[in-house]
Amino acid sequence: MNAQDSSRRRFLGQAITAALAGLALDAFAGPAAAPPALPKLTQDNPQAKALSYTENAATVKNPVYKPGSVCANCNFYKGAKGQAYGPCQMFPQNSVAAKGWCAAWAKKA
Ligand code: SF4
């Protein structure tokens, strides 16, 4: 073994050690943090008022309401299945109730 081989072995050893240390750190980092939850849309919000938003579709008296329509089955709703609230493309600054409704409801495609 010459000096060049020894240097190459030392370099490879250090590279492998650094790679393993990086893998170990990744394992302890855990899953990525979830994005912060959006504040719930309130019925005082001017756009919510304009679209007759409610957190409970069962109480809707609006003539355009179609029985069975709720945010969870609306095309604009982007919440995860089973979650009580989720994002809505019509109200990008807020989350809306999965059981809610507004006049912009459109059947999920
Ligand atoms: Fe709910 Fe759809 Fe209205 Fe958004 S657009 S508030 S998901 S009914």
Coordinates of N, CA, C and O and ligand atoms in Angstrom, one line a residue:
M1 N 0.8 -1.2 0.0 CA 0.0 0.0 0.0 C 0.9 1.2 0.0 O 1.8 1.3 0.8
N2 N 0.6 2.1 -0.9 CA 1.4 3.3 -1.0 C 0.6 4.5 -0.3 O -0.5 4.3 0.2
A3 N 1.3 5.7 -0.3 CA 0.7 6.8 0.4 C -0.6 7.3 -0.2 O -1.6 7.7 0.4
Q4 N -0.7 7.1 -1.6 CA -1.9 7.5 -2.3 C -3.1 6.6 -1.9 O -4.2 7.1 -1.7
D5 N -2.9 5.3 -1.8 CA -3.9 4.4 -1.4 C -4.4 4.7 0.0 O -5.6 4.7 0.3
S6 N -3.5 5.0 0.9 CA -3.8 5.3 2.3 C -4.7 6.6 2.3 O -5.7 6.7 3.1
S7 N -4.3 7.6 1.5 CA -5.1 8.8 1.5 C -6.5 8.6 1.0 O -7.4 9.1 1.5
R8 N -6.6 7.8 -0.1 CA -7.9 7.5 -0.7 C -8.8 6.7 0.3 O -9.9 7.1 0.5
R9 N -8.2 5.8 1.1 CA -9.0 5.1 2.1 C -9.4 6.0 3.2 O -10.6 5.9 3.6
R10 N -8.6 6.9 3.6 CA -9.0 7.9 4.6 C -10.1 8.7 4.1 O -11.1 8.9 4.8
F11 N -10.0 9.2 2.9 CA -11.1 10.0 2.3 C -12.4 9.3 2.2 O -13.4 9.8 2.6
L12 N -12.3 8.0 1.7 CA -13.6 7.2 1.6 C -14.2 7.0 3.0 O -15.4 7.0 3.2
G13 N -13.3 6.7 4.0 CA -13.8 6.4 5.3 C -14.5 7.7 5.9 O -15.6 7.6 6.5
Q14 N -13.9 8.8 5.6 CA -14.6 10.1 6.1 C -15.9 10.3 5.4 O -16.9 10.8 6.0
A15 N -15.9 10.1 4.1 CA -17.1 10.3 3.3 C -18.3 9.4 3.8 O -19.4 9.8 4.0
I16 N -17.9 8.1 4.1 CA -18.9 7.2 4.5 C -19.4 7.6 5.9 O -20.6 7.6 6.2
T17 N -18.5 8.0 6.8 CA -18.9 8.4 8.1 C -19.8 9.6 8.1 O -20.9 9.6 8.8
A18 N -19.5 10.6 7.2 CA -20.4 11.8 7.1 C -21.8 11.4 6.5 O -22.8 11.9 7.0
A19 N -21.8 10.5 5.6 CA -23.1 10.1 5.0 C -23.9 9.3 6.1 O -25.1 9.6 6.2
L20 N -23.3 8.5 6.8 CA -24.1 7.7 7.9 C -24.6 8.7 9.0 O -25.7 8.6 9.5
A21 N -23.7 9.7 9.3 CA -24.2 10.7 10.3 C -25.4 11.5 9.8 O -26.3 11.7 10.5
G22 N -25.4 11.8 8.5 CA -26.5 12.5 7.9 C -27.8 11.7 7.9 O -28.9 12.1 8.3
L23 N -27.7 10.4 7.7 CA -28.8 9.5 7.7 C -29.3 9.4 9.1 O -30.6 9.4 9.4
A24 N -28.5 9.3 10.1 CA -28.9 9.2 11.5 C -29.6 10.5 11.9 O -30.7 10.4 12.6
L25 N -29.2 11.6 11.5 CA -29.8 12.9 11.8 C -31.2 12.9 11.2 O -32.2 13.4 11.8
D26 N -31.3 12.5 9.9 CA -32.6 12.5 9.3 C -33.6 11.6 10.0 O -34.8 11.9 10.2
A27 N -33.1 10.5 10.5 CA -34.0 9.5 11.3 C -34.6 10.2 12.5 O -35.7 9.9 12.9
F28 N -33.8 11.0 13.2 CA -34.3 11.7 14.4 C -35.1 12.9 14.1 O -35.8 13.4 15.0
A29 N -35.0 13.4 12.9 CA -35.8 14.7 12.6 C -37.3 14.4 12.6 O -38.0 15.3 12.8
G30 N -37.7 13.2 12.3 CA -39.2 12.9 12.3 C -39.8 13.5 11.1 O -39.2 14.0 10.2
P31 N -41.2 13.3 11.0 CA -41.9 13.8 9.9 C -41.9 15.3 9.8 O -41.7 16.0 10.8
A32 N -42.1 15.8 8.6 CA -42.1 17.3 8.4 C -43.3 17.9 9.2 O -44.3 17.3 9.3
A33 N -43.1 19.1 9.7 CA -44.1 19.7 10.5 C -45.3 20.1 9.6 O -45.1 20.5 8.4
A34 N -46.5 19.9 10.1 CA -47.7 20.2 9.3 C -47.8 21.7 9.2 O -47.4 22.5 10.1
P35 N -48.4 22.2 8.1 CA -48.5 23.7 7.9 C -49.5 24.2 9.0 O -50.4 23.4 9.4
P36 N -49.4 25.4 9.4 CA -50.3 25.9 10.4 C -51.7 25.9 9.9 O -52.0 26.1 8.8
A37 N -52.6 25.6 10.8 CA -54.1 25.6 10.5 C -54.6 27.0 10.1 O -54.2 28.0 10.7
L38 N -55.4 27.0 9.1 CA -56.0 28.3 8.7 C -57.1 28.7 9.8 O -57.8 27.8 10.3
P39 N -57.3 30.0 10.1 CA -58.4 30.3 11.0 C -59.7 30.0 10.4 O -59.9 30.1 9.2
K40 N -60.6 29.6 11.2 CA -62.0 29.2 10.8 C -62.7 30.4 10.2 O -62.6 31.5 10.7
L41 N -63.4 30.1 9.1 CA -64.2 31.2 8.5 C -65.4 31.5 9.4 O -66.0 30.6 9.9
T42 N -65.6 32.8 9.6 CA -66.8 33.1 10.4 C -67.9 33.7 9.5 O -67.6 34.2 8.4
Q43 N -69.1 33.7 10.0 CA -70.2 34.2 9.2 C -70.2 35.7 9.2 O -71.0 36.3 8.4
D44 N -69.3 36.4 9.9 CA -69.2 37.8 9.9 C -68.3 38.2 8.7 O -68.4 39.4 8.3
N45 N -67.6 37.3 8.1 CA -66.7 37.6 7.0 C -67.6 38.2 5.8 O -68.6 37.5 5.5
P46 N -67.3 39.3 5.3 CA -68.1 39.9 4.2 C -68.4 38.9 3.0 O -69.5 38.8 2.5
Q47 N -67.3 38.2 2.6 CA -67.5 37.3 1.5 C -68.4 36.1 1.9 O -69.2 35.6 1.2
A48 N -68.2 35.6 3.2 CA -69.0 34.5 3.7 C -70.5 35.0 3.8 O -71.3 34.2 3.4
K49 N -70.7 36.2 4.2 CA -72.1 36.7 4.3 C -72.7 36.8 2.9 O -73.8 36.4 2.6
A50 N -71.9 37.3 1.9 CA -72.3 37.4 0.5 C -72.7 36.0 -0.1 O -73.6 36.0 -0.9
L51 N -72.0 35.0 0.4 CA -72.3 33.7 -0.1 C -73.2 32.8 0.8 O -73.3 31.6 0.7
S52 N -73.7 33.5 1.9 CA -74.6 32.8 2.8 C -73.9 31.6 3.5 O -74.5 30.5 3.7
Y53 N -72.6 31.7 3.8 CA -71.9 30.6 4.4 C -72.5 30.3 5.7 O -72.8 31.2 6.5
T54 N -72.5 29.0 6.0 CA -72.9 28.5 7.4 C -72.1 27.3 7.7 O -71.6 26.6 6.8
E55 N -71.8 27.1 9.0 CA -71.0 26.0 9.4 C -71.9 24.7 9.5 O -71.3 23.6 9.7
N56 N -73.2 24.9 9.3 CA -74.1 23.7 9.5 C -75.1 23.7 8.3 O -76.1 24.4 8.4
A57 N -74.8 22.9 7.3 CA -75.7 22.9 6.1 C -77.1 22.5 6.5 O -78.0 22.8 5.7
A58 N -77.3 21.8 7.6 CA -78.6 21.3 7.9 C -79.6 22.5 8.3 O -80.8 22.3 8.3
T59 N -79.0 23.6 8.5 CA -79.8 24.8 8.9 C -80.1 25.7 7.7 O -80.8 26.7 7.9
V60 N -79.6 25.4 6.5 CA -79.7 26.3 5.4 C -81.2 26.4 4.9 O -81.9 25.4 4.7
K61 N -81.6 27.7 4.7 CA -82.9 27.9 4.1 C -82.8 28.6 2.7 O -83.8 29.0 2.2
N62 N -81.6 28.7 2.2 CA -81.4 29.4 0.9 C -82.0 28.6 -0.2 O -81.9 27.4 -0.3
P63 N -82.7 29.3 -1.1 CA -83.4 28.6 -2.2 C -82.5 27.8 -3.2 O -82.9 26.9 -3.9
V64 N -81.2 28.2 -3.2 CA -80.3 27.5 -4.2 C -79.7 26.2 -3.5 O -79.0 25.5 -4.2
Y65 N -80.0 26.1 -2.2 CA -79.4 24.9 -1.5 C -80.0 23.6 -2.1 O -81.2 23.5 -2.3
K66 N -79.1 22.6 -2.4 CA -79.5 21.3 -2.8 C -79.3 20.3 -1.7 O -78.2 20.3 -1.1
P67 N -80.4 19.6 -1.3 CA -80.2 18.7 -0.1 C -79.0 17.8 -0.3 O -78.8 17.2 -1.4
G68 N -78.3 17.6 0.8 CA -77.1 16.7 0.7 C -75.8 17.5 0.4 O -74.7 16.9 0.5
S69 N -75.9 18.7 -0.1 CA -74.7 19.4 -0.4 C -74.1 20.0 0.9 O -74.7 20.6 1.7
V70 N -72.8 19.7 1.0 CA -72.0 20.2 2.2 C -70.6 20.5 1.6 O -70.3 20.1 0.5
C71 N -69.9 21.3 2.4 CA -68.5 21.6 2.0 C -67.7 20.4 1.6 O -67.0 20.4 0.6
A72 N -67.8 19.3 2.4 CA -67.0 18.1 2.2 C -67.2 17.5 0.8 O -66.3 16.8 0.3
N73 N -68.4 17.7 0.2 CA -68.6 17.2 -1.2 C -68.6 18.3 -2.2 O -69.2 18.1 -3.3
C74 N -68.1 19.4 -1.9 CA -68.0 20.6 -2.8 C -66.6 20.5 -3.6 O -65.6 20.1 -3.0
N75 N -66.7 20.9 -4.8 CA -65.4 20.9 -5.6 C -64.4 21.8 -5.1 O -63.2 21.7 -5.4
F76 N -64.8 22.9 -4.4 CA -63.8 23.8 -3.9 C -63.1 23.4 -2.6 O -62.2 24.0 -2.1
Y77 N -63.7 22.4 -2.0 CA -63.2 21.9 -0.6 C -61.9 21.1 -0.8 O -61.9 20.2 -1.6
K78 N -60.9 21.4 -0.1 CA -59.6 20.7 -0.2 C -59.2 20.0 1.1 O -58.0 19.7 1.3
G79 N -60.1 19.9 2.0 CA -59.8 19.3 3.3 C -59.7 17.8 3.2 O -60.2 17.1 2.3
A80 N -58.9 17.2 4.2 CA -58.7 15.8 4.2 C -60.0 15.1 4.6 O -60.8 15.6 5.5
K81 N -60.3 13.9 4.1 CA -61.5 13.2 4.5 C -61.5 12.9 6.0 O -60.5 12.5 6.5
G82 N -62.7 13.1 6.6 CA -62.8 12.9 8.0 C -62.4 14.1 8.9 O -62.7 14.0 10.1
Q83 N -61.8 15.1 8.4 CA -61.5 16.3 9.1 C -62.7 17.2 9.3 O -63.5 17.3 8.3
A84 N -62.9 17.8 10.4 CA -64.0 18.7 10.7 C -63.9 20.0 9.9 O -65.0 20.6 9.5
Y85 N -62.7 20.4 9.6 CA -62.5 21.7 8.9 C -61.4 21.5 7.9 O -60.6 20.6 8.0
G86 N -61.5 22.3 6.8 CA -60.4 22.1 5.8 C -60.4 23.4 4.9 O -61.3 24.2 5.0
P87 N -59.4 23.5 4.1 CA -59.3 24.6 3.2 C -60.3 24.6 2.1 O -60.8 23.6 1.7
C88 N -60.7 25.8 1.6 CA -61.6 26.0 0.5 C -61.0 27.0 -0.4 O -60.5 28.1 0.0
Q89 N -61.1 26.7 -1.7 CA -60.5 27.6 -2.7 C -61.2 29.0 -2.7 O -60.7 29.9 -3.2
M90 N -62.5 29.0 -2.3 CA -63.2 30.3 -2.3 C -62.8 31.2 -1.2 O -63.0 32.4 -1.3
F91 N -62.3 30.6 -0.1 CA -61.9 31.4 1.0 C -60.4 31.0 1.4 O -60.2 30.3 2.4
P92 N -59.5 31.4 0.6 CA -58.1 30.9 0.8 C -57.4 31.3 2.1 O -56.4 30.6 2.5
Q93 N -58.0 32.3 2.8 CA -57.4 32.7 4.1 C -57.9 31.9 5.3 O -57.5 32.1 6.4
N94 N -58.9 31.1 5.0 CA -59.6 30.4 6.1 C -59.9 29.0 5.9 O -59.7 28.5 4.7
S95 N -60.3 28.3 6.9 CA -60.8 26.9 6.7 C -62.3 27.0 6.9 O -62.8 27.9 7.5
V96 N -63.0 26.0 6.3 CA -64.4 26.0 6.4 C -64.8 24.6 7.0 O -64.1 23.7 7.0
A97 N -66.0 24.6 7.5 CA -66.5 23.4 8.1 C -66.9 22.3 7.1 O -67.6 22.7 6.1
A98 N -66.5 21.1 7.3 CA -66.8 20.0 6.4 C -68.3 19.9 6.3 O -68.9 19.5 5.2
K99 N -69.1 20.2 7.3 CA -70.5 20.1 7.4 C -71.2 21.4 6.9 O -72.4 21.6 7.1
G100 N -70.3 22.4 6.5 CA -70.9 23.7 6.2 C -71.4 23.8 4.8 O -71.5 22.7 4.1
W101 N -71.7 25.0 4.4 CA -72.3 25.1 3.0 C -72.2 26.6 2.7 O -72.2 27.5 3.6
C102 N -72.1 26.9 1.4 CA -72.3 28.3 0.9 C -72.9 28.3 -0.5 O -72.9 27.2 -1.1
A103 N -73.4 29.4 -1.0 CA -74.1 29.5 -2.2 C -73.1 29.2 -3.4 O -73.6 29.0 -4.6
A104 N -71.8 29.1 -3.2 CA -70.9 28.8 -4.3 C -70.7 27.3 -4.5 O -69.9 26.8 -5.3
W105 N -71.4 26.5 -3.7 CA -71.2 25.0 -3.7 C -71.3 24.5 -5.1 O -72.2 24.9 -5.9
A106 N -70.4 23.6 -5.5 CA -70.4 23.0 -6.8 C -70.0 21.5 -6.5 O -69.1 21.2 -5.8
K107 N -70.8 20.6 -7.1 CA -70.5 19.2 -6.9 C -69.1 18.8 -7.2 O -68.5 19.2 -8.2
K108 N -68.5 18.0 -6.3 CA -67.1 17.6 -6.5 C -67.0 16.8 -7.7 O -67.8 15.9 -8.0
A109 N -66.0 17.2 -8.5 CA -65.8 16.5 -9.8 C -65.2 15.1 -9.7 O -64.6 14.8 -8.7
Ligands
SF4_1 FE1 -68.1 25.1 1.3 FE2 -67.8 24.9 -1.3 FE3 -68.7 27.1 -0.2 FE4 -66.2 26.5 0.0 S1 -67.2 26.9 -1.9 S2 -67.5 27.3 1.6 S3 -66.3 24.3 0.2 S4 -69.7 25.1 -0.2

